[in-house]
Each structure stands twice: as C-alpha cells, then as structure tokens.
Amino acid sequence: MHDHLSGLKPSQIKRIERLNRRRCNPSEIIGPDLARALCELSTDISRQIGLLLDRRGRVTQVIVGSASKLDIPDLGRQRAGGGRFRGLRLVHTHLANEELTQDDLTDLALLRLDCIAALTMDSSGLPALMHLAHLIPKNPQGEIFHVFSPKRFQSLDVDFIALIEALEEEFRRTLPKTKQGQIEHERAVLIGAGSLSSQEVEHRMAEMKELARAAEVHVVDTFWQKRPKPDPKTVIGRGKLEEIVLSAMQNQADLLIFETTLSPAQIRSIGEFSDVRVIDRSQLILDVFARHAQTRDGKLQVELAQLKYRLPRLGHNGQALSRLMGGIGGRGPGEQKLEIDRRRVRERIARLEKEIDLLAQRRERKRARRERRDVPTAALVGYTNVGKSTLLNRLTASSVIVEDKYFATLDPASRRLRFPREREIVLTDTVGFIRDLPPELKAAFRATLEELNDADFLLHVVDASSPDRKSQIRSVSEILSGLGLDAIPKLLLYNKVDLLESEDWPLLLAEEEGFYLSAKTGDGLLEFTRYLQKTAEKGQLPPLHSRKYRRH
C-alpha cells in the first residue's frame, strides 16, 4: 500500500488491504470480480487506486493516490534480458472518466511495465470503459506506445499472456546480434551538457563514442543539451532527461553514459528517475582500463583506481552503482554493513598501494642501471590512440600490443634502439593521456608515470589527422605541467600523415615545428631516426632548422 491513506475510515483501509490478497486469471488484464471491487472502493473513497499485478495474476502492490494522480513507488530492479519487460502491469482507476494521461504513458515507458490500463466507472461505481496501452518496438513512425481504442470492460477480449509474450519476442527480434548470433546486451545513450560550440560538442561526443567502443559498448543515441551550467541535481533538465530515458527504452539501451563526471548525489538523482543504469565518463574510462590491463602491475593500478572511485559512492545505492557492486544505505544493520564495506575498501586500497610501491622500486632499480651505463632515455607521450606503440614497434622491431582503440596500451614498455659506433637510446612507451583524466587514475598510475620523471627528453606524439589535434596537444601539455615535467625537453612528432588530405597540409604546416611522419607506412622515419642518432651521440635534443618531412 502507498500513501494517501489519511482521512480514510478503518473499514475502508481494511477493504484496501484485502485487495492485496486478491488474484485473477493470468490471461486477463484484470478479472471482473477484482475490477468491480477496485472500482467500487475507488468511488467510495473518491481517490484513484492502482493495482500492480504480476504475470500469475497476483496483486503485488496496492497504490492509493489522490483524486487526480497516482504516484508509483520505487519498484526495484527490472527483469534482466534483452527485450524483456518488468513482468508487472498497472491497472488503476480514473474518477473523471478521462483517458490515459501523458503521465500514465510516461510511467509505462520509464518503468518498462507490461502494460498500463485505466478503468472508468459508471454512476453506480461499476467498471465502464477500459483504456489500455503497451510499448512497441522502434519503428519508422517513431511511435513508442500502442494505445487501444476505449472498450467496454464487459466486452474486453484480450489474452494478456499471449499479447505480452508476442511483444517481448518482437522486441528481441529488433535487438542487434553479434557475429556469434548473440544479443548485444551493452547498449548505451551518450549524454552531455554545456555551452560549448557545435564543433567542440562534436569532438567531445566523438571521443565518448571511441571510449564506448573501447569498452565494447554499442552507442544507440547521443544527446547534448545546450545550457549555461549543468543542473546541480541531474546535470540536464528534467524534460530532456525524460526524453532521453524514453529514447533509451525504445532503443533498448541499458546504460546512460554522461560526458561529465557525476557527483554521488547526481548519480542517485538520475538513477531514481529510471531503471536504466547510469555511469559517468570517469567510470567509463576505468572500465576501459580494466578491460585492457594485461600485466599484474596494470591490473593492480586499475583496481586501485576503481576502489578510490567507488569509496565516496558507497553510501548511495541504486542502479547507478550496480556495476560497482554498490553498498547499502539506510539505518541500523544497513548502516553497519556500509561501514564494514568502507573499512574493507580502505584496507584493500592500503594493500594495493604497498604492492604498487614495491613494483615501482623494481622499476627504479632498472632505471638506475640504465643511468649507470649512460644511456639516454626518450619517453613517448601523447593523447591516447595517436600511434605511440606503433611507432615504438616500427623503430625498435618490437611487438608491443597495438590496437586501434583508446588505451590499448596501459603498461610502460622500454626498448633499445641501437645505432652505429655503439650508441643507443632507450625508448619508453607510456599510457596515453586524455582530456580531464580522472584524478583516481592519475593517483593510481603515479608509479607508471614516474618513468617520465627520469626521461632525458619527451617525444610528444600527435595524431596529425585528428581535427581536434590542437585541443589534444593542449590537454597533454596541461597534464605534463601538472606532473611537474615542464623542464624536460620536448619534441613534437606529427604521426599518421598518411591519412591527411592535400588540403589539410597548409593548416598543419602552420603549427609548431616538429617531425612529420607515419609509423604505419614509414614516411619520414628515416630522417627522424637520423635525428635520434644525433641525440644519442650528444645526449640532448639537437636544434631543428627546418621541417623534417613534407608530403611530395
């Protein structure tokens, strides 16, 4: 039972309670006896009453509203599985003989109910008309609901079980399949807000799509709301959020991914609005790191970052934290359980930090041996997926993992590049950077980024074909500055010039001086290798007197 019981007589409350024990034939929307009892009671108390029935025809919850409105309480997790509905239908009364309202249809979609029905009453308080609606799969007309024409309750002839099973099968058929014929379960809607220019919005959402692809999440829709500042509660306006959730329902998405970092309170507020899971950009990046971590060092650092992200969010339960195995809120035993969870997370964080420090000490000893041999070290830095690992493999004939995805390489890899006259240089590949790198990742990967502190110079690799390269260069420079690495000499390497069109070259040549090359095709690598040889001989970066590679 739910709310609006004040002012009712004890006998009326008992009649409401008895509705909880009623049931009907599963194939009926609602049985005639139950419908009559519902309508008579609603007329008697002059308030809307709703029944939530499961597929066995049992009443699972009675909801008492006001004369014009019915507020549905939290229904918990929905049933899992592609194309499945919640397994509950809502049958409620309308006192003013009105049809299904927009609020009714919105609840149907947001809660993914099997169907929603409204009963109107005649002058005697008996069932008169039934208004019925259910969800329909994505279609060219863009329709979300199928609303039946009103029918007299006594002449209603709908086999509910057959209807709902046919609908779920139709929804399942519309789901995309993988190459193995299995349904894609991870489907997401990307969401952002702010007063950025259309070009900046395009770049940011393209980056989010690449992150989602690296996390093996299929993006079904994108939304950006132009507003001067984010809503403190839900980032975007409530009307836009409702539109997004409806789109997620029709596209059968099970994930909302926000382009910005969400506070625990925002995650809770958005999660309370819909059953669709909610994560933010930081958690998406953490998921990508978790998928790509290969070595023990990388796995430890990713786990540490995830735990640091999770700790302040343990007090907020709901769908948003289902991927994080979120803790329990509330009072009493729940509060005690929450404190135990927090203590265990803190203890695990402390153990991980000790292990990571030990691994960092081992790397420090390796670096010390290189320094004793007076071998110069160059660190490859840059935005993620600009081709650092491909360049390392091309220069040193190595086999570091290369993949056209964000953060395919997480662990530092050092390789020697040997030259004549017994000179050599050590090239170190590092984890790629990204705009607004989550602080948890910065802290967790501090040991890996220590490799940069001991580099004699930095080779800043840039994707020359990216329309957003200037912004990426600024982001990498800001991260390096934040790490206190401004004083280390730096050289720009414009990679992927093989992907440039002729008209792109004038714009590129107008930028800061550096080498122009292609790690994939080998264009420009001969002159760059000669430059590295001079660097190895002199122990410092020689000056650049001209452009080192031009397209012929």
Coordinates of C-alpha atoms in Angstrom, one line a residue:
M1 CA 0.0 0.0 0.0
H2 CA 1.2 3.5 -0.7
D3 CA 0.4 7.0 0.8
H4 CA -2.9 9.0 0.8
L5 CA -4.5 6.8 3.5
S6 CA -5.0 9.7 5.9
G7 CA -8.7 10.6 6.4
L8 CA -9.9 7.1 5.4
K9 CA -12.2 5.1 7.7
P10 CA -10.8 1.9 9.3
S11 CA -13.3 -0.1 7.3
Q12 CA -12.1 1.5 4.0
I13 CA -8.4 0.8 4.9
K14 CA -9.3 -2.9 5.6
R15 CA -11.0 -3.2 2.2
I16 CA -7.9 -1.7 0.6
E17 CA -5.7 -4.2 2.5
R18 CA -7.9 -7.1 1.3
L19 CA -7.1 -6.2 -2.3
N20 CA -3.5 -7.4 -1.6
R21 CA -4.8 -10.9 -1.2
R22 CA -6.8 -11.0 -4.5
R23 CA -5.8 -12.6 -7.8
C24 CA -7.2 -13.1 -11.2
N25 CA -6.8 -15.4 -14.3
P26 CA -3.3 -14.7 -15.7
S27 CA -4.6 -14.3 -19.2
E28 CA -6.9 -11.4 -18.2
I29 CA -5.8 -7.8 -17.8
I30 CA -7.9 -7.9 -14.6
G31 CA -10.6 -10.2 -13.6
P32 CA -14.3 -8.9 -13.4
D33 CA -14.6 -9.5 -9.7
L34 CA -11.4 -7.8 -8.9
A35 CA -12.2 -4.9 -11.2
R36 CA -15.6 -4.5 -9.6
A37 CA -14.1 -4.4 -6.1
L38 CA -11.4 -1.9 -7.3
C39 CA -13.9 0.5 -8.9
E40 CA -16.4 0.4 -6.0
L41 CA -13.7 1.1 -3.5
S42 CA -12.2 3.9 -5.6
T43 CA -15.7 5.5 -5.9
D44 CA -16.3 5.2 -2.2
I45 CA -13.1 6.9 -1.1
S46 CA -13.0 9.3 -4.1
R47 CA -9.4 8.6 -4.8
Q48 CA -7.5 6.8 -7.6
I49 CA -6.4 3.2 -6.7
G50 CA -3.9 1.3 -8.6
L51 CA -3.0 -2.4 -8.6
L52 CA 0.3 -3.9 -9.7
L53 CA -0.3 -7.5 -10.9
D54 CA 2.4 -10.0 -11.9
R55 CA 2.1 -12.5 -14.7
R56 CA 0.5 -15.0 -12.4
G57 CA -2.4 -12.7 -11.8
R58 CA -1.4 -11.9 -8.2
V59 CA -1.7 -8.4 -6.7
T60 CA 1.8 -7.5 -5.7
Q61 CA 1.1 -3.9 -4.5
V62 CA -1.9 -1.6 -3.9
I63 CA -1.3 2.1 -4.6
V64 CA -3.7 4.7 -3.2
G65 CA -3.4 8.2 -4.9
S66 CA -5.3 11.4 -4.8
A67 CA -8.5 12.2 -6.8
S68 CA -6.4 13.1 -9.9
K69 CA -3.0 11.5 -9.6
L70 CA -1.3 8.2 -8.7
D71 CA 2.4 8.1 -7.6
I72 CA 4.1 4.8 -8.3
P73 CA 6.6 3.9 -5.6
D74 CA 10.1 2.5 -6.3
L75 CA 9.7 -0.9 -7.9
G76 CA 13.4 -2.0 -7.6
R77 CA 15.4 -3.7 -10.4
Q78 CA 13.6 -4.7 -13.6
R79 CA 13.9 -8.2 -15.0
A80 CA 17.1 -8.8 -16.9
G81 CA 17.5 -9.9 -20.5
G82 CA 17.2 -8.3 -23.9
G83 CA 13.6 -7.3 -24.9
R84 CA 12.0 -8.2 -21.6
F85 CA 9.5 -6.0 -19.7
R86 CA 9.3 -5.7 -15.9
G87 CA 6.7 -8.5 -15.5
L88 CA 4.2 -6.2 -13.9
R89 CA 1.1 -4.4 -15.2
L90 CA -0.6 -1.5 -13.7
V91 CA -4.4 -1.3 -13.6
H92 CA -5.8 1.8 -11.9
T93 CA -9.0 3.9 -11.8
H94 CA -9.8 7.3 -13.3
L95 CA -12.5 9.2 -11.4
A96 CA -13.3 11.8 -14.1
N97 CA -13.8 9.3 -16.9
E98 CA -10.6 10.6 -18.6
E99 CA -8.4 8.6 -21.0
L100 CA -4.8 7.6 -20.3
T101 CA -2.8 10.7 -19.4
Q102 CA 0.7 11.6 -20.6
D103 CA 1.9 10.8 -17.1
D104 CA 0.4 7.3 -17.5
L105 CA 2.2 6.7 -20.7
T106 CA 5.5 8.1 -19.4
D107 CA 5.3 5.7 -16.4
L108 CA 4.6 2.9 -18.8
A109 CA 7.9 3.7 -20.7
L110 CA 10.1 4.7 -17.8
L111 CA 9.2 1.7 -15.7
R112 CA 9.0 -0.7 -18.7
L113 CA 5.7 -2.1 -17.5
D114 CA 4.0 -4.9 -19.3
C115 CA 1.0 -2.6 -19.9
I116 CA -1.0 0.1 -18.3
A117 CA -4.8 0.2 -18.0
A118 CA -7.2 2.8 -16.7
L119 CA -10.8 1.9 -15.6
T120 CA -13.6 4.4 -15.7
M121 CA -16.8 3.9 -13.7
D122 CA -20.5 4.4 -14.3
S123 CA -22.9 6.2 -12.0
S124 CA -23.1 3.1 -9.8
G125 CA -19.4 2.8 -9.3
L126 CA -19.1 -0.2 -11.6
P127 CA -16.4 -0.7 -14.3
A128 CA -17.5 1.1 -17.5
L129 CA -14.6 1.6 -20.0
M130 CA -11.1 0.3 -20.1
H131 CA -8.2 2.4 -21.6
L132 CA -5.2 0.2 -22.4
A133 CA -1.7 0.8 -23.8
H134 CA 1.6 -1.1 -24.2
L135 CA 5.0 -0.4 -25.5
I136 CA 6.0 -1.2 -29.1
P137 CA 9.5 -1.7 -30.7
K138 CA 11.3 1.0 -32.6
N139 CA 9.5 1.9 -35.8
P140 CA 9.8 4.3 -38.8
Q141 CA 7.0 6.4 -37.4
G142 CA 8.9 7.0 -34.1
E143 CA 6.0 5.8 -32.0
I144 CA 6.6 4.4 -28.5
F145 CA 3.2 3.3 -27.4
H146 CA 0.2 1.5 -28.9
V147 CA -2.9 2.9 -27.3
F148 CA -6.1 0.8 -27.8
S149 CA -9.4 2.4 -28.5
P150 CA -11.5 2.6 -25.3
K151 CA -13.7 -0.6 -24.9
R152 CA -16.4 -1.5 -22.6
F153 CA -14.9 -3.6 -19.8
Q154 CA -17.5 -6.4 -20.2
S155 CA -16.7 -6.8 -23.9
L156 CA -12.9 -6.7 -23.5
D157 CA -11.3 -9.8 -25.1
V158 CA -7.5 -9.7 -24.8
D159 CA -5.3 -12.7 -24.0
F160 CA -2.8 -10.9 -21.9
I161 CA -0.2 -13.7 -21.7
A162 CA -0.2 -14.2 -25.4
L163 CA 0.0 -10.5 -26.1
I164 CA 2.9 -9.9 -23.8
E165 CA 4.9 -12.9 -25.0
A166 CA 4.4 -11.8 -28.6
L167 CA 5.6 -8.3 -27.7
E168 CA 8.7 -9.5 -26.0
E169 CA 9.6 -11.7 -28.9
E170 CA 9.1 -8.8 -31.2
F171 CA 11.4 -6.6 -29.1
R172 CA 14.0 -9.4 -29.0
R173 CA 14.0 -9.6 -32.8
T174 CA 14.8 -5.9 -33.1
L175 CA 17.9 -6.2 -30.9
P176 CA 21.2 -6.3 -32.9
K177 CA 23.1 -9.5 -32.9
T178 CA 26.9 -10.2 -32.6
K179 CA 28.7 -12.2 -35.2
Q180 CA 28.1 -15.3 -33.0
G181 CA 24.4 -14.6 -33.1
Q182 CA 24.1 -13.5 -29.5
I183 CA 22.2 -10.4 -28.4
E184 CA 24.3 -7.3 -27.7
H185 CA 23.5 -6.5 -24.0
E186 CA 25.6 -3.4 -23.5
R187 CA 23.8 -0.6 -25.4
A188 CA 24.2 3.0 -24.3
V189 CA 23.0 6.5 -24.8
L190 CA 25.6 9.2 -24.5
I191 CA 24.6 12.5 -22.8
G192 CA 26.3 15.8 -22.4
A193 CA 25.5 19.4 -21.4
G194 CA 27.2 22.8 -21.6
S195 CA 27.6 25.9 -23.6
L196 CA 30.3 24.7 -26.0
S197 CA 30.4 25.4 -29.7
S198 CA 29.0 22.8 -32.1
Q199 CA 32.5 21.9 -33.2
E200 CA 33.6 21.3 -29.6
V201 CA 30.5 19.3 -28.9
E202 CA 31.2 17.1 -32.0
H203 CA 34.8 16.5 -30.9
R204 CA 33.7 15.6 -27.3
M205 CA 31.0 13.2 -28.4
A206 CA 33.3 11.6 -30.9
E207 CA 35.7 10.9 -28.1
M208 CA 33.0 9.5 -25.9
K209 CA 32.0 7.1 -28.8
E210 CA 35.6 5.9 -29.1
L211 CA 35.7 5.3 -25.3
A212 CA 32.5 3.4 -25.5
R213 CA 33.9 1.3 -28.4
A214 CA 37.0 0.5 -26.4
A215 CA 34.7 -0.7 -23.6
E216 CA 32.7 -2.8 -26.1
V217 CA 29.6 -0.8 -25.6
H218 CA 27.3 -0.1 -28.6
V219 CA 26.1 3.5 -28.7
V220 CA 22.5 3.8 -29.9
D221 CA 21.9 7.5 -29.5
T222 CA 23.5 10.8 -28.4
F223 CA 22.1 13.9 -26.7
W224 CA 23.7 17.2 -25.9
Q225 CA 21.7 19.9 -24.1
K226 CA 23.0 23.5 -24.6
R227 CA 22.8 25.2 -21.2
P228 CA 25.0 27.8 -19.4
K229 CA 25.7 25.5 -16.5
P230 CA 24.8 21.9 -15.5
D231 CA 21.8 21.3 -13.4
P232 CA 23.1 20.6 -9.9
K233 CA 20.8 17.7 -9.4
T234 CA 20.5 15.9 -12.8
V235 CA 23.1 17.7 -15.0
I236 CA 20.4 18.2 -17.7
G237 CA 16.8 19.4 -17.4
R238 CA 14.1 17.0 -16.2
G239 CA 12.2 17.3 -19.5
K240 CA 15.3 16.4 -21.5
L241 CA 16.1 13.6 -19.1
E242 CA 12.6 12.2 -19.7
E243 CA 13.2 12.4 -23.4
I244 CA 16.5 10.6 -23.1
V245 CA 15.0 7.8 -21.0
L246 CA 12.2 7.3 -23.5
S247 CA 14.8 7.1 -26.3
A248 CA 16.8 4.6 -24.2
M249 CA 13.7 2.5 -23.7
Q250 CA 12.8 2.4 -27.4
N251 CA 16.4 1.7 -28.4
Q252 CA 16.5 -1.0 -25.7
A253 CA 19.6 0.7 -24.1
D254 CA 20.5 -0.4 -20.6
L255 CA 23.1 2.3 -19.9
L256 CA 23.2 6.1 -19.7
I257 CA 26.7 7.5 -20.0
F258 CA 27.3 11.1 -19.1
E259 CA 30.1 13.0 -20.7
T260 CA 31.0 14.8 -17.5
T261 CA 32.0 13.4 -14.1
L262 CA 28.9 13.0 -11.9
S263 CA 28.8 13.5 -8.1
P264 CA 27.3 10.7 -6.0
A265 CA 24.2 12.8 -5.4
Q266 CA 23.7 13.3 -9.2
I267 CA 24.1 9.6 -9.8
R268 CA 21.5 8.9 -7.2
S269 CA 19.0 11.5 -8.5
I270 CA 19.3 10.3 -12.1
G271 CA 19.2 6.7 -11.1
E272 CA 15.9 7.3 -9.1
F273 CA 14.3 8.7 -12.3
S274 CA 14.7 5.5 -14.3
D275 CA 15.7 1.9 -14.1
V276 CA 18.4 2.5 -16.8
R277 CA 21.9 2.2 -15.2
V278 CA 23.9 5.4 -15.0
I279 CA 27.7 5.9 -15.2
D280 CA 29.9 8.9 -16.0
R281 CA 32.9 9.5 -18.1
S282 CA 35.3 8.6 -15.3
Q283 CA 33.8 5.2 -14.7
L284 CA 33.7 4.5 -18.5
I285 CA 37.5 5.2 -18.6
L286 CA 38.0 3.0 -15.6
D287 CA 36.1 0.2 -17.4
V288 CA 38.3 0.6 -20.5
F289 CA 41.4 0.4 -18.4
A290 CA 40.1 -2.7 -16.6
R291 CA 39.5 -4.4 -20.0
H292 CA 42.9 -3.6 -21.3
A293 CA 45.1 -4.2 -18.3
Q294 CA 47.4 -7.2 -19.0
T295 CA 50.2 -7.2 -16.5
R296 CA 50.0 -7.6 -12.8
D297 CA 51.2 -4.0 -12.4
G298 CA 48.5 -2.7 -14.7
K299 CA 45.7 -4.7 -13.0
L300 CA 46.7 -3.6 -9.6
Q301 CA 46.7 0.1 -10.6
V302 CA 43.3 -0.2 -12.3
E303 CA 41.8 -1.9 -9.2
L304 CA 43.2 0.8 -7.0
A305 CA 41.7 3.5 -9.2
Q306 CA 38.3 1.7 -9.2
L307 CA 38.3 1.4 -5.4
K308 CA 39.2 5.1 -5.0
Y309 CA 36.3 6.0 -7.3
R310 CA 33.9 3.6 -5.5
L311 CA 34.7 4.6 -1.9
P312 CA 32.9 8.0 -1.8
R313 CA 29.9 6.5 -3.6
L314 CA 29.3 3.5 -1.3
G315 CA 26.7 5.4 0.6
H316 CA 24.4 5.7 -2.4
N317 CA 22.6 2.6 -3.5
G318 CA 20.6 2.1 -6.7
Q319 CA 21.0 1.1 -10.3
A320 CA 23.8 3.6 -10.9
L321 CA 26.2 1.5 -8.8
S322 CA 25.2 -2.0 -10.0
R323 CA 28.4 -2.3 -12.0
L324 CA 30.4 -1.3 -8.9
M325 CA 28.5 -3.6 -6.5
G326 CA 27.4 -0.6 -4.6
G327 CA 26.9 -0.6 -0.9
I328 CA 23.8 -0.4 1.3
G329 CA 22.3 2.8 2.6
G330 CA 19.8 3.4 5.4
R331 CA 19.9 2.9 9.1
G332 CA 20.5 0.2 11.6
P333 CA 22.1 -3.0 10.3
G334 CA 22.4 -1.4 6.8
E335 CA 24.5 1.4 8.2
Q336 CA 26.7 -1.2 10.0
K337 CA 27.2 -3.1 6.7
L338 CA 28.0 0.1 4.9
E339 CA 30.8 0.9 7.4
I340 CA 32.2 -2.6 7.1
D341 CA 32.2 -2.2 3.3
R342 CA 34.1 1.2 3.6
R343 CA 36.6 -0.3 6.0
R344 CA 37.3 -3.2 3.7
V345 CA 37.7 -0.9 0.7
R346 CA 40.2 1.3 2.7
E347 CA 42.2 -1.8 3.8
R348 CA 42.3 -3.1 0.2
I349 CA 43.5 0.4 -1.0
A350 CA 46.3 0.4 1.5
R351 CA 47.5 -3.1 0.5
L352 CA 47.4 -2.2 -3.2
E353 CA 49.4 1.0 -2.7
K354 CA 52.1 -1.0 -0.9
E355 CA 52.3 -3.6 -3.7
I356 CA 52.4 -0.8 -6.3
D357 CA 55.2 0.9 -4.4
L358 CA 57.2 -2.3 -4.4
L359 CA 56.8 -2.6 -8.2
A360 CA 57.8 1.0 -8.5
Q361 CA 61.0 0.3 -6.6
R362 CA 61.9 -2.5 -9.0
R363 CA 61.4 -0.2 -12.0
E364 CA 63.6 2.4 -10.2
R365 CA 66.4 -0.2 -9.9
K366 CA 66.2 -0.9 -13.6
R367 CA 66.3 2.8 -14.4
A368 CA 69.3 3.2 -12.2
R369 CA 71.2 0.5 -14.1
R370 CA 70.4 2.3 -17.4
E371 CA 71.7 5.6 -15.9
R372 CA 75.0 4.0 -14.8
R373 CA 75.5 2.9 -18.4
D374 CA 74.9 6.5 -19.5
V375 CA 72.1 5.5 -22.0
P376 CA 69.8 8.5 -22.9
T377 CA 66.1 7.8 -22.5
A378 CA 63.2 9.2 -24.5
A379 CA 59.6 8.8 -23.4
L380 CA 56.8 8.6 -25.9
V381 CA 53.9 10.7 -24.6
G382 CA 50.7 11.8 -26.2
Y383 CA 46.9 11.5 -26.4
T384 CA 45.5 8.0 -26.4
N385 CA 45.4 6.2 -29.7
V386 CA 47.8 8.5 -31.6
G387 CA 50.1 5.7 -32.5
K388 CA 52.8 5.7 -29.8
S389 CA 53.0 1.9 -29.6
T390 CA 53.0 1.5 -33.4
L391 CA 55.9 4.0 -33.6
L392 CA 57.9 2.1 -30.9
N393 CA 57.4 -1.2 -32.8
R394 CA 58.4 0.4 -36.1
L395 CA 61.6 1.9 -34.7
T396 CA 62.8 -1.0 -32.5
A397 CA 61.3 -4.0 -34.3
S398 CA 59.3 -4.8 -31.2
S399 CA 55.9 -6.4 -30.7
V400 CA 54.1 -4.2 -28.1
I401 CA 50.4 -4.7 -28.3
V402 CA 48.9 -2.4 -31.0
E403 CA 45.1 -1.8 -31.4
D404 CA 43.0 0.9 -32.9
K405 CA 41.3 1.6 -29.6
Y406 CA 41.7 4.0 -26.8
F407 CA 44.0 2.9 -24.0
A408 CA 45.1 -0.3 -25.7
T409 CA 48.5 0.1 -24.0
L410 CA 48.5 0.6 -20.2
D411 CA 51.8 -0.7 -19.1
P412 CA 55.1 1.1 -19.8
A413 CA 57.4 -0.7 -22.3
S414 CA 61.1 0.2 -22.8
R415 CA 63.0 -0.9 -25.8
R416 CA 66.6 -0.1 -27.0
L417 CA 67.2 1.5 -30.4
R418 CA 70.8 0.8 -31.4
F419 CA 73.0 2.9 -33.8
P420 CA 76.4 2.6 -35.3
R421 CA 79.5 3.4 -33.2
E422 CA 77.9 1.5 -30.3
R423 CA 75.5 4.2 -29.5
E424 CA 71.9 3.5 -28.3
I425 CA 68.9 5.2 -26.9
V426 CA 66.0 3.7 -24.8
L427 CA 62.5 4.5 -26.0
T428 CA 59.8 4.1 -23.4
D429 CA 56.1 3.8 -24.3
T430 CA 53.7 5.2 -21.7
V431 CA 50.0 5.1 -21.1
G432 CA 48.1 7.5 -23.3
F433 CA 46.6 10.7 -21.8
I434 CA 43.1 12.0 -22.3
R435 CA 41.3 15.3 -21.6
D436 CA 40.2 15.7 -17.9
L437 CA 42.0 12.5 -16.9
P438 CA 40.2 11.2 -13.7
P439 CA 42.1 12.0 -10.6
E440 CA 41.8 8.4 -9.4
L441 CA 43.7 7.3 -12.5
K442 CA 46.4 9.9 -12.0
A443 CA 46.9 8.8 -8.5
A444 CA 46.8 5.1 -9.3
F445 CA 49.2 5.4 -12.3
R446 CA 51.7 7.6 -10.5
A447 CA 54.2 4.8 -10.4
T448 CA 53.9 4.3 -14.2
L449 CA 54.2 8.0 -14.8
E450 CA 57.4 8.1 -12.8
E451 CA 59.1 6.8 -15.9
L452 CA 58.6 10.3 -17.3
N453 CA 60.5 11.9 -14.5
D454 CA 63.7 10.1 -15.4
A455 CA 63.4 10.7 -19.2
D456 CA 66.1 12.9 -20.8
F457 CA 63.5 14.2 -23.2
L458 CA 59.9 13.7 -24.3
L459 CA 58.7 12.7 -27.7
H460 CA 55.1 14.2 -27.9
V461 CA 53.3 12.1 -30.5
V462 CA 50.3 13.8 -32.1
D463 CA 47.6 12.4 -34.4
A464 CA 48.1 14.8 -37.4
S465 CA 44.8 13.6 -39.0
S466 CA 42.7 14.5 -36.0
P467 CA 40.6 17.7 -36.4
D468 CA 40.9 18.1 -32.6
R469 CA 44.7 17.8 -32.5
K470 CA 45.3 21.4 -31.1
S471 CA 43.0 20.6 -28.2
Q472 CA 44.7 17.3 -27.6
I473 CA 48.1 18.9 -27.6
R474 CA 46.9 21.4 -25.0
S475 CA 45.5 18.6 -22.9
V476 CA 48.7 16.6 -22.9
S477 CA 50.7 19.8 -22.1
E478 CA 48.4 20.5 -19.2
I479 CA 48.8 17.0 -17.8
L480 CA 52.6 17.2 -18.2
S481 CA 52.7 20.5 -16.5
G482 CA 50.6 19.1 -13.6
L483 CA 53.1 16.3 -13.2
G484 CA 55.9 18.9 -13.0
L485 CA 57.6 17.8 -16.3
D486 CA 57.7 21.2 -18.0
A487 CA 61.5 21.4 -17.7
I488 CA 62.2 18.2 -19.7
P489 CA 63.0 19.0 -23.4
K490 CA 60.1 18.1 -25.7
L491 CA 59.8 17.4 -29.4
L492 CA 56.5 17.2 -31.4
L493 CA 56.0 14.2 -33.7
Y494 CA 53.1 14.6 -36.1
N495 CA 52.1 11.0 -36.8
K496 CA 49.5 9.5 -39.2
V497 CA 50.4 11.9 -42.0
D498 CA 49.4 9.2 -44.5
L499 CA 45.7 9.9 -43.5
L500 CA 45.9 13.6 -44.4
E501 CA 44.3 15.0 -47.5
S502 CA 46.2 17.6 -49.6
E503 CA 44.1 20.5 -48.4
D504 CA 44.9 19.6 -44.7
W505 CA 48.7 20.2 -45.1
P506 CA 48.7 24.1 -45.2
L507 CA 46.9 24.1 -41.8
L508 CA 49.3 21.5 -40.3
L509 CA 52.4 23.3 -41.6
A510 CA 51.3 26.5 -39.9
E511 CA 51.5 24.8 -36.5
E512 CA 54.5 24.3 -34.2
E513 CA 57.7 22.9 -35.7
G514 CA 58.2 19.2 -35.4
F515 CA 58.7 15.9 -37.4
Y516 CA 56.0 14.8 -39.8
L517 CA 55.9 11.0 -40.2
S518 CA 53.8 7.9 -40.4
A519 CA 54.6 5.0 -38.1
K520 CA 52.4 2.8 -40.3
T521 CA 53.9 3.4 -43.7
G522 CA 57.3 4.5 -42.7
D523 CA 57.1 8.0 -44.2
G524 CA 59.5 10.4 -42.5
L525 CA 61.1 7.8 -40.3
L526 CA 64.5 7.8 -41.9
E527 CA 65.2 11.4 -41.1
F528 CA 63.7 11.1 -37.7
T529 CA 66.0 8.0 -36.9
R530 CA 69.0 10.1 -38.0
Y531 CA 67.9 12.8 -35.7
L532 CA 67.6 10.3 -32.8
Q533 CA 71.2 9.1 -33.6
K534 CA 72.5 12.6 -33.2
T535 CA 70.5 12.8 -29.9
A536 CA 72.1 9.6 -28.7
E537 CA 75.6 10.9 -29.5
K538 CA 75.2 14.3 -28.0
G539 CA 72.9 13.3 -25.1
Q540 CA 70.4 16.1 -25.8
L541 CA 68.0 17.2 -28.5
P542 CA 69.7 18.9 -31.4
P543 CA 68.0 22.1 -32.7
L544 CA 65.6 21.8 -35.6
H545 CA 66.5 24.0 -38.5
S546 CA 63.7 23.1 -40.9
R547 CA 60.6 21.0 -41.4
K548 CA 61.7 17.4 -41.3
Y549 CA 59.1 15.8 -43.5
R550 CA 56.9 17.2 -46.3
R551 CA 54.4 15.4 -48.4
H552 CA 55.6 15.1 -52.1

